[in-house]
Short mmCIF file of C-alpha atoms in Angstrom, two decimals:
data_model
loop_
_atom_site.label_atom_id
_atom_site.label_comp_id
_atom_site.label_asym_id
_atom_site.label_seq_id
_atom_site.Cartn_x
_atom_site.Cartn_y
_atom_site.Cartn_z
CA MET A 526 46.04 86.21 110.46
CA THR A 527 48.57 87.08 107.73
CA ASP A 528 50.34 85.16 105.03
CA GLN A 529 53.72 86.23 106.39
CA PRO A 530 56.15 83.29 106.61
CA PRO A 531 57.29 82.51 110.17
CA ARG A 532 60.34 84.53 111.17
CA GLU A 533 63.59 82.68 111.70
CA GLN A 534 64.78 82.23 115.27
CA TRP A 535 68.06 81.53 117.00
CA GLY A 536 68.46 77.89 117.89
CA THR A 537 69.62 78.65 121.43
CA ARG A 538 70.23 81.63 123.70
CA LEU A 539 73.95 80.78 123.47
CA GLY A 540 73.73 81.13 119.70
CA PHE A 541 72.27 84.62 120.02
CA LEU A 542 74.87 85.64 122.60
CA MET A 543 77.72 84.33 120.45
CA ALA A 544 76.38 86.30 117.48
CA ALA A 545 75.91 89.47 119.55
CA ILE A 546 79.38 89.15 121.06
CA GLY A 547 80.84 88.38 117.64
CA SER A 548 79.27 91.52 116.23
CA ALA A 549 80.56 93.66 119.10
CA ILE A 550 84.09 92.25 119.07
CA GLY A 551 85.63 93.67 115.94
CA LEU A 552 88.70 95.46 114.67
CA GLY A 553 88.13 98.43 116.98
CA ASN A 554 88.53 96.26 120.08
CA ILE A 555 91.97 95.16 118.98
CA TRP A 556 93.42 98.27 117.41
CA ARG A 557 91.43 101.18 118.88
CA PHE A 558 90.78 100.54 122.58
CA PRO A 559 94.44 100.13 123.70
CA LYS A 560 95.49 103.47 122.22
CA VAL A 561 92.37 105.28 123.49
CA ALA A 562 93.04 103.99 127.00
CA PHE A 563 96.75 104.90 126.76
CA ASP A 564 95.96 108.46 125.61
CA ASN A 565 93.30 109.06 128.26
CA GLY A 566 94.77 108.25 131.63
CA GLY A 567 95.91 104.64 131.30
CA GLY A 568 94.66 102.60 134.23
CA SER A 569 92.47 105.43 135.47
CA PHE A 570 90.63 105.39 132.12
CA LEU A 571 89.03 102.11 133.17
CA LEU A 572 86.85 103.98 135.68
CA PRO A 573 85.06 106.26 133.16
CA TYR A 574 85.06 103.34 130.74
CA LEU A 575 83.20 101.14 133.25
CA ILE A 576 80.78 103.96 134.08
CA ALA A 577 80.14 104.47 130.36
CA LEU A 578 79.46 100.76 129.94
CA LEU A 579 76.90 100.77 132.79
CA THR A 580 75.21 104.08 131.94
CA ALA A 581 75.26 103.97 128.13
CA GLY A 582 76.46 100.69 126.67
CA ILE A 583 74.28 98.18 128.48
CA PRO A 584 71.17 100.44 128.63
CA LEU A 585 71.42 100.99 124.87
CA LEU A 586 71.86 97.26 124.26
CA ILE A 587 68.72 96.58 126.31
CA LEU A 588 66.82 99.25 124.34
CA GLU A 589 67.79 97.75 120.98
CA TYR A 590 67.18 94.18 122.16
CA THR A 591 63.71 95.18 123.36
CA ILE A 592 62.74 96.96 120.14
CA GLY A 593 63.98 94.06 118.03
CA ARG A 594 62.32 91.33 120.05
CA LYS A 595 59.01 93.15 120.53
CA TYR A 596 58.48 94.00 116.86
CA ARG A 597 60.39 91.06 115.36
CA ALA A 598 61.61 93.01 112.36
CA SER A 599 64.57 94.87 110.89
CA PRO A 600 65.21 98.48 112.05
CA PRO A 601 62.97 100.25 109.47
CA ALA A 602 59.96 97.99 110.08
CA ALA A 603 60.46 97.77 113.85
CA LEU A 604 60.86 101.52 114.33
CA ARG A 605 57.92 102.18 112.01
CA ALA A 606 55.73 100.00 114.22
CA LEU A 607 57.07 101.61 117.39
CA TYR A 608 56.64 105.23 116.27
CA ARG A 609 56.05 105.80 112.56
CA PRO A 610 58.26 108.91 112.09
CA THR A 611 61.30 106.97 113.33
CA GLN A 612 61.16 104.73 110.25
CA VAL A 613 63.56 107.21 108.67
CA ILE A 614 66.12 106.43 111.38
CA GLY A 615 65.83 102.74 110.58
CA TRP A 616 66.53 103.31 106.88
CA TRP A 617 69.32 105.73 107.81
CA GLN A 618 70.92 102.91 109.82
CA VAL A 619 70.59 100.55 106.85
CA ALA A 620 72.37 103.08 104.62
CA ILE A 621 75.08 103.47 107.26
CA CYS A 622 75.56 99.70 107.32
CA PHE A 623 75.94 99.68 103.54
CA VAL A 624 78.73 102.27 103.70
CA ILE A 625 80.54 100.51 106.55
CA ALA A 626 80.30 97.07 104.95
CA THR A 627 81.91 98.28 101.72
CA TYR A 628 85.14 99.40 103.41
CA TYR A 629 85.18 97.12 106.46
CA ALA A 630 85.60 94.07 104.22
CA VAL A 631 88.75 95.41 102.61
CA ILE A 632 90.55 95.55 105.97
CA LEU A 633 89.80 91.85 106.36
CA ALA A 634 91.24 91.29 102.89
CA TRP A 635 94.45 93.04 103.94
CA SER A 636 94.57 90.86 107.05
CA VAL A 637 94.16 87.70 104.96
CA ARG A 638 97.17 88.69 102.87
CA TYR A 639 99.20 89.53 105.96
CA VAL A 640 98.61 86.04 107.36
CA GLY A 641 100.61 84.81 104.37
CA PHE A 642 103.12 87.66 104.54
CA SER A 643 103.86 86.74 108.17
CA PHE A 644 105.39 83.41 107.18
CA THR A 645 108.10 85.08 105.09
CA ARG A 646 108.13 88.52 106.72
CA ALA A 647 107.52 89.85 103.24
CA TRP A 648 107.64 93.48 104.40
CA GLY A 649 111.40 93.23 104.96
CA ASP A 650 113.05 96.13 106.80
CA ASP A 651 110.42 98.70 105.86
CA PRO A 652 106.88 97.67 106.93
CA ASN A 653 105.60 101.20 106.29
CA GLY A 654 106.85 101.39 102.73
CA PHE A 655 105.78 97.84 102.00
CA PHE A 656 102.20 98.40 103.17
CA PHE A 657 101.52 101.73 101.51
CA ASN A 658 103.67 101.44 98.38
CA ASP A 659 104.32 97.79 97.53
CA PHE A 660 101.07 96.24 98.76
CA LEU A 661 98.36 98.93 98.46
CA LYS A 662 100.18 100.97 95.81
CA VAL A 663 98.55 104.10 97.26
CA SER A 664 98.15 106.95 94.80
CA ASP A 665 99.84 110.29 95.41
CA GLU A 666 96.62 112.32 95.51
CA PRO A 667 93.42 111.63 97.50
CA GLY A 668 90.51 110.95 95.16
CA SER A 669 92.73 109.82 92.32
CA ILE A 670 92.08 106.31 90.98
CA SER A 671 94.48 105.16 88.28
CA ALA A 672 95.13 101.48 88.94
CA PHE A 673 93.45 98.29 90.08
CA VAL A 674 95.31 96.33 92.78
CA PRO A 675 94.85 92.57 92.17
CA GLY A 676 96.66 91.70 95.41
CA VAL A 677 93.80 93.33 97.32
CA ALA A 678 90.99 92.30 94.98
CA TRP A 679 91.24 88.52 95.17
CA PRO A 680 91.21 88.21 99.00
CA LEU A 681 88.42 90.80 99.08
CA ILE A 682 86.37 88.66 96.69
CA ALA A 683 87.01 85.65 98.96
CA ILE A 684 85.85 87.60 102.03
CA TRP A 685 82.62 88.57 100.29
CA VAL A 686 81.96 85.04 99.07
CA ALA A 687 82.41 83.68 102.61
CA THR A 688 80.16 86.39 104.06
CA LEU A 689 77.36 85.85 101.55
CA VAL A 690 77.49 82.05 101.89
CA ILE A 691 77.12 82.30 105.68
CA LEU A 692 74.26 84.79 105.36
CA GLY A 693 72.60 82.70 102.66
CA LEU A 694 72.46 79.70 105.00
CA GLY A 695 70.21 81.68 107.33
CA VAL A 696 70.16 82.83 110.92
CA ARG A 697 70.37 79.44 112.61
CA ARG A 698 72.34 77.39 110.09
CA GLY A 699 74.58 80.22 108.94
CA ILE A 700 75.13 83.10 111.37
CA GLU A 701 74.64 81.10 114.58
CA ARG A 702 76.82 78.17 113.55
CA ALA A 703 79.56 80.43 112.21
CA ASN A 704 79.76 82.42 115.45
CA LYS A 705 79.77 79.26 117.56
CA ILE A 706 82.91 78.29 115.66
CA PHE A 707 84.56 81.68 115.21
CA ILE A 708 84.22 83.13 118.72
CA PRO A 709 85.90 80.18 120.54
CA LEU A 710 88.59 80.19 117.84
CA LEU A 711 89.13 83.92 118.35
CA VAL A 712 89.53 83.43 122.11
CA VAL A 713 92.03 80.59 121.57
CA PHE A 714 94.08 82.44 118.95
CA PHE A 715 94.13 85.78 120.73
CA GLY A 716 94.70 84.14 124.11
CA ALA A 717 97.79 82.40 122.71
CA LEU A 718 98.96 85.72 121.24
CA VAL A 719 98.61 87.48 124.60
CA ILE A 720 100.48 84.71 126.43
CA ARG A 721 103.34 85.04 123.93
CA ALA A 722 103.29 88.84 124.11
CA VAL A 723 103.55 89.08 127.90
CA THR A 724 106.65 86.85 127.89
CA LEU A 725 108.60 89.17 125.59
CA ASP A 726 111.46 91.34 126.79
CA GLY A 727 110.06 94.77 127.60
CA ALA A 728 106.48 93.58 127.93
CA THR A 729 106.35 94.95 131.47
CA GLU A 730 107.28 98.40 130.17
CA GLY A 731 104.40 98.30 127.75
CA LEU A 732 101.90 97.14 130.37
CA ASN A 733 103.10 99.81 132.80
CA ALA A 734 102.59 102.45 130.11
CA LEU A 735 99.06 101.20 129.47
CA PHE A 736 97.87 100.70 133.03
CA GLN A 737 99.85 103.38 134.91
CA PRO A 738 96.98 105.51 136.24
CA ASP A 739 96.87 109.25 135.69
CA TRP A 740 94.17 110.21 138.16
CA GLY A 741 94.34 113.83 137.12
CA ALA A 742 92.93 112.83 133.74
CA LEU A 743 89.58 112.11 135.38
CA THR A 744 88.96 115.85 135.69
CA ASN A 745 89.37 116.25 131.93
CA GLY A 746 86.02 116.18 130.14
CA SER A 747 87.58 114.85 126.92
CA VAL A 748 88.60 111.67 128.77
CA TRP A 749 84.97 110.97 129.67
CA VAL A 750 83.85 111.72 126.12
CA ALA A 751 86.50 109.27 124.87
CA ALA A 752 85.21 106.59 127.25
CA TYR A 753 81.62 106.97 126.10
CA GLY A 754 82.74 107.11 122.48
CA GLN A 755 84.70 103.87 122.82
CA ILE A 756 81.75 102.07 124.42
CA PHE A 757 79.33 103.39 121.81
CA PHE A 758 81.42 102.40 118.81
CA SER A 759 82.63 99.04 120.14
CA LEU A 760 79.28 97.50 121.14
CA SER A 761 77.66 97.62 117.67
CA ILE A 762 74.94 99.96 118.92
CA GLY A 763 73.44 102.82 116.96
CA PHE A 764 73.24 101.27 113.51
CA GLY A 765 70.57 98.63 113.78
CA ILE A 766 72.58 95.44 114.26
CA MET A 767 71.24 94.60 117.69
CA ILE A 768 67.66 95.41 116.70
CA THR A 769 68.06 93.01 113.79
CA TYR A 770 69.67 90.22 115.82
CA ALA A 771 67.13 90.56 118.63
CA SER A 772 64.29 90.24 116.12
CA TYR A 773 65.15 86.53 115.86
CA LEU A 774 64.76 85.93 119.62
CA ASN A 775 61.79 84.07 121.04
CA ARG A 776 59.33 86.08 123.10
CA ARG A 777 60.47 84.74 126.48
CA SER A 778 64.15 85.64 126.10
CA ASP A 779 65.94 87.33 128.99
CA LEU A 780 67.00 90.70 127.59
CA THR A 781 68.77 92.42 130.49
CA GLY A 782 70.81 89.35 131.32
CA SER A 783 71.83 88.93 127.68
CA ALA A 784 72.85 92.59 127.49
CA MET A 785 74.97 92.24 130.62
CA VAL A 786 76.74 89.16 129.25
CA ALA A 787 77.37 90.72 125.82
CA GLY A 788 78.51 94.05 127.27
CA PHE A 789 80.98 92.62 129.79
CA ALA A 790 82.27 90.00 127.31
CA ASN A 791 83.05 92.77 124.83
CA SER A 792 84.81 94.89 127.45
CA SER A 793 86.78 91.91 128.77
CA PHE A 794 88.07 91.23 125.28
CA GLU A 795 89.04 94.89 124.87
CA ILE A 796 91.12 94.78 128.03
CA LEU A 797 92.69 91.49 126.88
CA ALA A 798 93.51 93.17 123.57
CA GLY A 799 95.11 96.07 125.43
CA ILE A 800 97.36 93.67 127.33
CA GLY A 801 98.45 91.88 124.17
CA VAL A 802 99.00 95.01 122.09
CA PHE A 803 100.93 96.99 124.70
CA ALA A 804 103.05 94.03 125.78
CA ALA A 805 104.14 93.77 122.14
CA LEU A 806 104.68 97.54 121.86
CA GLY A 807 106.77 97.42 125.04
CA PHE A 808 108.98 94.81 123.37
CA MET A 809 109.24 97.00 120.27
CA ALA A 810 110.17 100.07 122.32
CA THR A 811 112.81 98.12 124.24
CA GLN A 812 114.38 96.81 121.03
CA ALA A 813 114.49 100.32 119.57
CA GLY A 814 115.66 101.95 122.80
CA VAL A 815 112.80 104.44 122.87
CA GLY A 816 109.77 105.07 125.06
CA VAL A 817 106.51 103.21 124.58
CA ASN A 818 104.81 106.48 123.68
CA ASP A 819 107.13 106.74 120.67
CA VAL A 820 105.87 103.49 119.16
CA ALA A 821 102.24 103.49 120.36
CA SER A 822 99.75 103.80 117.53
CA ASP A 823 96.30 102.58 116.54
CA GLY A 824 94.24 101.61 113.54
CA VAL A 825 95.93 100.75 110.27
CA GLY A 826 99.30 101.99 111.55
CA LEU A 827 99.24 99.59 114.48
CA ALA A 828 98.08 96.51 112.59
CA PHE A 829 99.98 96.79 109.33
CA VAL A 830 103.06 98.82 110.25
CA ALA A 831 103.88 98.56 113.97
CA PHE A 832 103.00 94.88 114.42
CA PRO A 833 104.96 93.70 111.38
CA GLN A 834 107.94 95.51 112.91
CA VAL A 835 107.38 93.57 116.14
CA ILE A 836 107.13 90.33 114.17
CA SER A 837 110.41 91.08 112.38
CA GLU A 838 112.30 91.63 115.63
CA MET A 839 110.82 88.69 117.54
CA TRP A 840 112.25 85.19 117.68
CA PHE A 841 109.82 82.91 115.83
CA GLY A 842 107.75 85.98 115.02
CA GLN A 843 106.03 84.23 112.15
CA ALA A 844 103.75 82.36 114.54
CA PHE A 845 102.97 85.58 116.41
CA GLY A 846 102.07 87.26 113.12
CA VAL A 847 99.78 84.44 112.06
CA LEU A 848 97.98 84.55 115.43
CA PHE A 849 97.52 88.31 115.22
CA PHE A 850 96.26 88.54 111.66
CA VAL A 851 94.04 85.46 111.89
CA SER A 852 92.50 87.09 114.99
CA LEU A 853 91.85 90.24 112.95
CA VAL A 854 90.18 88.21 110.21
CA ILE A 855 87.93 86.31 112.63
CA ALA A 856 86.96 89.37 114.70
CA GLY A 857 86.28 91.39 111.57
CA LEU A 858 84.35 88.65 109.77
CA THR A 859 81.83 88.16 112.59
CA SER A 860 81.25 91.91 112.61
CA LEU A 861 80.95 92.15 108.83
CA ILE A 862 78.33 89.38 108.81
CA SER A 863 76.22 91.31 111.32
CA ILE A 864 76.53 94.57 109.38
CA VAL A 865 75.42 93.03 106.07
CA GLN A 866 72.61 91.14 107.84
CA VAL A 867 70.98 94.50 108.69
CA ILE A 868 70.77 95.36 104.98
CA VAL A 869 69.54 91.89 104.02
CA ALA A 870 66.86 91.80 106.75
CA ALA A 871 65.59 95.27 105.85
CA VAL A 872 65.16 94.32 102.19
CA GLU A 873 63.49 91.02 103.16
CA ASP A 874 60.98 92.82 105.37
CA ARG A 875 60.37 95.61 102.89
CA THR A 876 59.89 93.52 99.75
CA GLY A 877 59.00 90.04 100.95
CA ILE A 878 61.65 88.39 98.78
CA SER A 879 63.41 85.25 100.01
CA ARG A 880 66.58 85.36 102.08
CA THR A 881 68.61 83.79 99.27
CA ARG A 882 67.46 86.40 96.77
CA ALA A 883 68.05 89.25 99.24
CA VAL A 884 71.56 88.02 100.01
CA LEU A 885 72.45 87.64 96.34
CA THR A 886 71.01 90.99 95.25
CA VAL A 887 71.66 93.53 98.00
CA GLY A 888 74.52 91.63 99.63
CA GLY A 889 76.06 91.00 96.25
CA ALA A 890 75.64 94.64 95.22
CA THR A 891 77.36 95.77 98.43
CA GLY A 892 80.23 93.41 97.66
CA VAL A 893 80.57 94.65 94.09
CA VAL A 894 80.80 98.30 95.23
CA SER A 895 83.37 97.27 97.85
CA ILE A 896 85.54 95.42 95.34
CA LEU A 897 85.38 98.05 92.61
CA LEU A 898 86.17 101.01 94.88
CA PHE A 899 88.55 99.65 97.49
CA SER A 900 90.66 97.37 95.29
CA THR A 901 92.18 100.47 93.71
CA ASP A 902 95.18 102.64 94.47
CA GLY A 903 92.84 105.32 95.85
CA GLY A 904 90.92 102.97 98.12
CA LEU A 905 92.78 103.82 101.33
CA TYR A 906 91.91 107.52 101.11
CA PHE A 907 88.22 106.76 100.58
CA LEU A 908 88.28 104.28 103.46
CA ASP A 909 89.88 106.75 105.85
CA ALA A 910 87.48 109.59 105.08
CA ALA A 911 84.32 107.48 104.93
CA ASP A 912 85.14 105.66 108.17
CA HIS A 913 85.67 108.87 110.12
CA PHE A 914 82.60 110.73 108.91
CA ILE A 915 80.13 107.83 108.87
CA ASN A 916 81.09 106.99 112.46
CA GLN A 917 80.99 110.52 113.82
CA TYR A 918 78.05 111.87 111.81
CA GLY A 919 76.27 108.66 110.96
CA ILE A 920 76.29 106.09 113.76
CA ALA A 921 76.64 108.53 116.65
CA LEU A 922 74.18 111.05 115.24
CA ALA A 923 71.58 108.40 114.37
CA GLY A 924 71.87 107.02 117.90
CA LEU A 925 71.46 110.48 119.41
CA VAL A 926 68.38 111.25 117.30
CA LEU A 927 66.79 107.90 118.17
CA LEU A 928 67.30 108.45 121.90
CA ILE A 929 65.87 111.97 121.79
CA VAL A 930 62.79 110.82 119.89
CA MET A 931 62.20 107.71 122.04
CA SER A 932 62.68 109.43 125.39
CA TRP A 933 61.65 113.06 124.89
CA ILE A 934 59.17 113.10 122.00
CA ALA A 935 57.42 109.74 121.67
CA ARG A 936 58.01 108.83 125.35
CA LYS A 937 58.25 105.14 124.57
CA LEU A 938 60.78 104.19 127.27
CA PRO A 939 58.20 103.23 129.96
CA MET A 940 56.41 100.87 127.56
CA LEU A 941 59.68 99.32 126.39
CA GLN A 942 60.81 98.94 130.00
CA ARG A 943 57.67 96.97 130.83
CA ASN A 944 58.26 94.74 127.83
CA ALA A 945 61.86 94.01 128.85
CA ASP A 946 60.95 93.47 132.52
CA ALA A 947 58.26 90.95 131.62
CA THR A 948 60.83 88.30 130.71
CA SER A 949 64.10 89.45 132.28
CA ALA A 950 65.69 88.22 135.49
CA ILE A 951 67.12 91.67 136.28
CA LEU A 952 64.39 94.30 136.39
CA LEU A 953 65.07 97.75 135.02
CA GLY A 954 64.62 100.57 137.46
CA ARG A 955 64.43 104.31 137.04
CA TRP A 956 68.17 104.32 136.31
CA TRP A 957 67.53 102.88 132.84
CA LYS A 958 65.25 105.75 131.79
CA ILE A 959 67.60 108.31 133.33
CA CYS A 960 70.58 106.85 131.47
CA LEU A 961 68.79 106.80 128.11
CA GLY A 962 66.79 109.98 128.56
CA VAL A 963 69.45 112.21 130.13
CA ILE A 964 73.01 110.89 130.52
CA THR A 965 73.59 109.27 127.14
CA PRO A 966 71.94 112.02 125.01
CA VAL A 967 73.92 114.69 126.86
CA VAL A 968 77.22 112.85 126.36
CA LEU A 969 76.50 112.03 122.70
CA GLY A 970 75.51 115.65 122.09
CA TRP A 971 78.72 116.81 123.73
CA MET A 972 80.68 114.36 121.55
CA MET A 973 79.00 115.76 118.46
CA ILE A 974 79.76 119.39 119.32
CA ASP A 975 83.36 118.60 120.32
CA SER A 976 83.90 116.67 117.09
CA LEU A 977 82.46 119.45 114.94
CA VAL A 978 84.68 122.05 116.63
CA HIS A 979 87.78 120.01 115.79
CA GLU A 980 86.46 119.32 112.30
CA PHE A 981 86.25 123.02 111.44
CA GLN A 982 89.57 123.84 113.10
CA GLN A 983 91.57 121.42 110.99
CA ASN A 984 90.77 119.09 108.11
CA TYR A 985 90.55 115.48 109.17
CA GLY A 986 93.83 113.70 108.43
CA GLU A 987 95.02 116.88 106.71
CA LEU A 988 93.10 115.70 103.64
CA PRO A 989 92.07 118.31 101.02
CA THR A 990 88.78 120.06 101.65
CA SER A 991 87.51 119.22 98.17
CA PHE A 992 88.09 115.51 98.80
CA LEU A 993 86.47 115.57 102.25
CA LEU A 994 83.39 117.32 100.87
CA TYR A 995 82.41 114.30 98.77
CA ALA A 996 84.30 111.36 100.34
CA GLY A 997 83.59 112.38 103.95
CA TRP A 998 80.81 114.88 104.50
CA GLY A 999 79.14 113.78 101.28
CA VAL A 1000 79.04 110.11 102.31
CA ALA A 1001 77.60 110.91 105.75
CA LEU A 1002 74.95 113.22 104.23
CA ALA A 1003 74.12 110.72 101.48
CA ALA A 1004 73.34 108.05 104.09
CA LEU A 1005 70.82 110.40 105.72
CA VAL A 1006 69.27 111.40 102.38
CA VAL A 1007 68.92 107.73 101.37
CA GLY A 1008 67.22 107.04 104.70
CA ILE A 1009 64.74 109.87 104.16
CA VAL A 1010 63.97 108.85 100.56
CA LEU A 1011 63.42 105.18 101.42
CA SER A 1012 61.13 106.12 104.30
CA LEU A 1013 58.93 108.13 101.91
CA ILE A 1014 58.28 105.18 99.60
CA PRO A 1015 54.94 103.60 100.60
CA TRP A 1016 54.94 100.01 101.87
CA ARG A 1017 53.05 97.91 99.30
CA ARG A 1018 52.90 94.91 101.62
CA PRO A 1019 52.10 94.64 105.33
CA SER A 1020 54.99 95.55 107.58
CA PRO A 1021 56.02 92.35 109.40
CA ALA A 1022 56.20 94.24 112.67
CA LEU A 1023 52.69 95.70 112.31
CA ALA A 1024 51.32 92.32 111.23
CA ASP A 1025 52.88 90.71 114.28
CA GLU A 1026 51.32 93.34 116.52
CA ASP A 1027 47.91 92.67 114.96
CA GLU A 1028 48.30 88.95 115.63
CA ASP A 1029 49.21 89.64 119.25
CA ARG A 1030 46.16 91.89 119.66
CA THR A 1031 43.88 89.28 118.10
CA ASP A 1032 45.33 86.60 120.35
CA ARG A 1033 44.77 88.72 123.47
CA LEU A 1034 41.18 89.44 122.48
CA SER A 1035 40.50 85.77 121.84
CA LYS A 1036 41.70 85.03 125.37
CA GLY A 1037 39.61 87.82 126.85
CA ASP A 1038 42.70 89.79 127.74
CA ALA A 1039 41.72 93.03 126.03
CA ARG A 1040 42.94 96.08 127.85
#
């Protein structure tokens, strides 16, 4: 036996599912999926998207759920117990989460401010100028920091306080309760927004533009890469969140069923988001007398420039704006909580300190970096570069390396399949190992090569090479280096995952079940 304190557990399976769905449903579902679908065949894009969900998304969810539940630890400790060399991947994922958390929170801070701006339509006749110049006060040169922006700092501080309070309350009293409140609220708010959007003049034009199928696009390899990329980035897989969340499951939890529910819930929300966004863009195009393709955008441009324009032109647009930006805050907050939880859990497992102390130290440090860097006039440039490179060469690459090691080198998939099948209603067949050992690595590898080709052809966002070297490539490389360094530091206390395995082995021997 060990002196390890008992690990926290979810109160109910519903609580775990709400947390997993809350982590998956984030800003990318609302502002990325609609434009990706529009650019890659419209209605016909749903076919490769569904195939990607079934052959990559859900299999990867099951893999991470199984690792987390079996070893009952954060990514570094769980992967160390599974196959010691992969500990470096676990710490790499923790470093990736740190980077993402620092800039992800600031987008929620912007959304908080825009809830208030919606009441008065503070952006006036120039949403673009208001956002970049009046609100963010963006500097002229990337990498230049010359001013602090209080209008961003105070809501960002509030976001971090809320996040750390929820995390400090623990898995059951904090994360689970918060998601049980936030996810139903998100559905209500965004559902109301969609109902309003589809009743606008021109909504049909927007929906036709989104769902009009271009079957010829299915022969284009980039469309399939886009589908797999969207699934990979929208399900919170590849950077340790689902391993961490699954580590709080009880040993009899149904893993495949939970993965199916979480995967299809996430995709359903993405399609709902597409309907709401393109109905609104159809209205905007009709008002301006242009085509939907002329107003379609994604990311920051969609949320903080295009949608304020829609709100300005809509009767009683204030309510529409409040619904939209509150939805962004809720969707983003549930994701931010899950991202920071990976860092907190890893430090808890590694050092043995209490949850409260881990939240205050590492969570607080993450918040301080976020506030100091992204509450400045240069914050947007750093956000843009870091987001692109840490996603493409952090999350995706870490996921690819993990799959190659698990399936081709360590050959752990059969053992993990048996573990998942032991408690799941839907048994995994050969398809699961084929998806994880062949299909997904091939597609992720293709994504990586395709991305690198474009990267060397043209600078991302036309940003200066010198800036990208440290704010983009440098950030992605630093996450890997941090992962390697942390994995080389000896564990001075028993790994919780290894201790748990020892207890299981002792228990089996005591029951005469040694094999």
